[in-house]
C-alpha angles and dihedrals in degrees: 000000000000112000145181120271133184104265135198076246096055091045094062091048097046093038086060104044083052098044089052096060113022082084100038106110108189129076098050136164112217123205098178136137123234118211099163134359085273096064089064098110150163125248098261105034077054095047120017095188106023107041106116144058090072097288146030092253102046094052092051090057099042083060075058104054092036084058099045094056086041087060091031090055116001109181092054111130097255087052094096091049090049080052099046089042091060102048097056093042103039099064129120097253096063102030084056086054092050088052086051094060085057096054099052110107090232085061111057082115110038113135093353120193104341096050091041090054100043079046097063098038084065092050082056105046095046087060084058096061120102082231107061095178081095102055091033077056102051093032090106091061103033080057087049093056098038085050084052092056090047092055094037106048096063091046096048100083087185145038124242106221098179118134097245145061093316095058106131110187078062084059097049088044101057101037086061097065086052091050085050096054088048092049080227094167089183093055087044095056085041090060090033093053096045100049085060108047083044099047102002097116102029113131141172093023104217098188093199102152099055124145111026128176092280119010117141085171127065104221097214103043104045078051086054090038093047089053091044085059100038094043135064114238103256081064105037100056092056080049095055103040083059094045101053105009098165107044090102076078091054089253142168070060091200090068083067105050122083122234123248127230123210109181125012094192089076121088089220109033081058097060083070076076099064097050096065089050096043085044090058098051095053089041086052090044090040088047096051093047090062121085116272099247092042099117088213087069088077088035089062087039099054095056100045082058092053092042092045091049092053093054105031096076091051108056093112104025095114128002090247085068101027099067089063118012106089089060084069099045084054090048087047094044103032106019112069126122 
């Protein structure tokens, strides 16, 4: 079948969604800590680097998403602003203030584990640039972060499998791909091992509680995509057809069902956005993982196509989804397998 692929056309849309906000200070959503008076702050006194786009989170991973069409087409218009972008932003002072904020004892949990995973995807990404003045830049905090996840993952007896920001099986997903990069064989068995000893024995997947208000995660598919990643794939595919044994008969049905977003204009509803796009990604990963004459490959294909078509038109409908939306149709059109 016939499906939707990142295009140069996507890439200046997307670029300047992405260049319009990753600098844009107010509104923000704060998610800081305050010790003293002195610790009463604006965004970017607070975050050098990462103080737009709404929130910290979002404008990490629009650096990731600006990196990765800048690697994906390098000579489009908005090319020499990404460039320029970077080098102001990835240098050591401000990567050393962003470090500071981590290591603030208010901040043990800041961003964890959603902002530490976007975090090091960008790490990632950025070492797979042709210029690594960039990665060799962020490296400090992308070590910081890396360093969080090793003293996190043996204290956390149990996994979170909401929708939303505390989704862990999203964290250990993406921090694999940066343990990968870094060919950090330790990390990797840490993941490896959590995921596991989190989702190792889950079976028969009922996904009863998707969609919820405002999920921008489905539960059961970034599980099923976490294990694809962790997992090679002579133990990934019994797992999954455990995990998700009907789904040869398209169930759980509600897997395959788009949302349905009422009203753009809330922060929350919106997230409902972002689930159909986060849900085609991990139907379009899950898909090509699966052998190439399994029936339930279309199957997986066919509905990241139906989940992508229902997000892609909205991705700047409203500045709640705006500031974030575009990372997740470049997760759902670049990012598979």
């Amino acid at each position: 079948m016939t499906r939707s692929r990142l295009t140069r056309e996507h890439a200046v849309q997307f670029a300047g969604i992405a260049l319009g906000h990753v600098g844009r200070e107010y509104p923000n959503n704060v998610d800081h800590a305050l010790a003293e008076p002195a610790d009463a702050r604006t965004p970017s006194q607070l975050h050098p680097i990462f103080y737009g786009s709404y929130d910290w989170h979002s404008c990490v991973h629009s650096y990731w998403m600006l990196a990765r069409l800048l690697r994906r087409f390098p000579d489009i218009a908005s090319a020499p602003d990404i460039r320029a972008l970077f080098d102001a932003q990835f240098v050591p002072d401000k990567v050393a203030a962003e470090c500071a904020y981590f290591a603030r004892p208010t901040a043990r949990g800041f961003k964890r584990p959603y902002g530490w995973a976007w975090l090091l995807k960008l790490a990632t990404e950025l070492e797979l640039q042709s210029d690594h003045r960039w990665a060799r830049s962020l490296a400090p905090l992308a070590e910081v972060i890396a360093q969080r996840f090793r003293d996190f993952l043996p204290r956390a007896t149990y996994p979170v499998r909401v929708g939303t920001h505390f989704n862990t099986a999203f964290g250990l997903r993406m921090a694999a791909d940066y343990a990968g990069i870094k060919r950090d064989d330790a990390l990797a068995a840490l993941l490896r091992e959590t995921g596991l000893r989190w989702y190792g024995e889950d079976r028969d997947c009922p996904a009863w509680g998707e969609p919820s208000g405002d999920d921008f995660q489905s539960s059961a598919l970034i599980e099923a995509e976490c294990m694809r990643r962790l997992l090679p794939p002579d133990q990934f595919l019994p797992w999954f057809d455990r995990f998700l044994p009907r789904l040869a008969e398209k169930q759980p049905a509600t897997l395959f069902k788009p949302a349905t977003v009422t009203d753009r204009t809330d922060g929350k509803i919106a997230h409902l956005d972002g689930l159909n796009l986060s849900r085609a990604w991990c139907w379009r990963s899950l898909g090509d993982a699966l052998p190439a004459n399994d029936a339930r490959r279309v199957i997986a294909h066919e509905a990241a196509q139906e989940h992508l078509a229902a997000g892609l038109p909205h991705l700047a409908s409203h500045y709640m989804g705006e500031h974030w939306l575009a990372s997740f149709a470049v997760l759902a059109l670049d990012d598979a397998g």
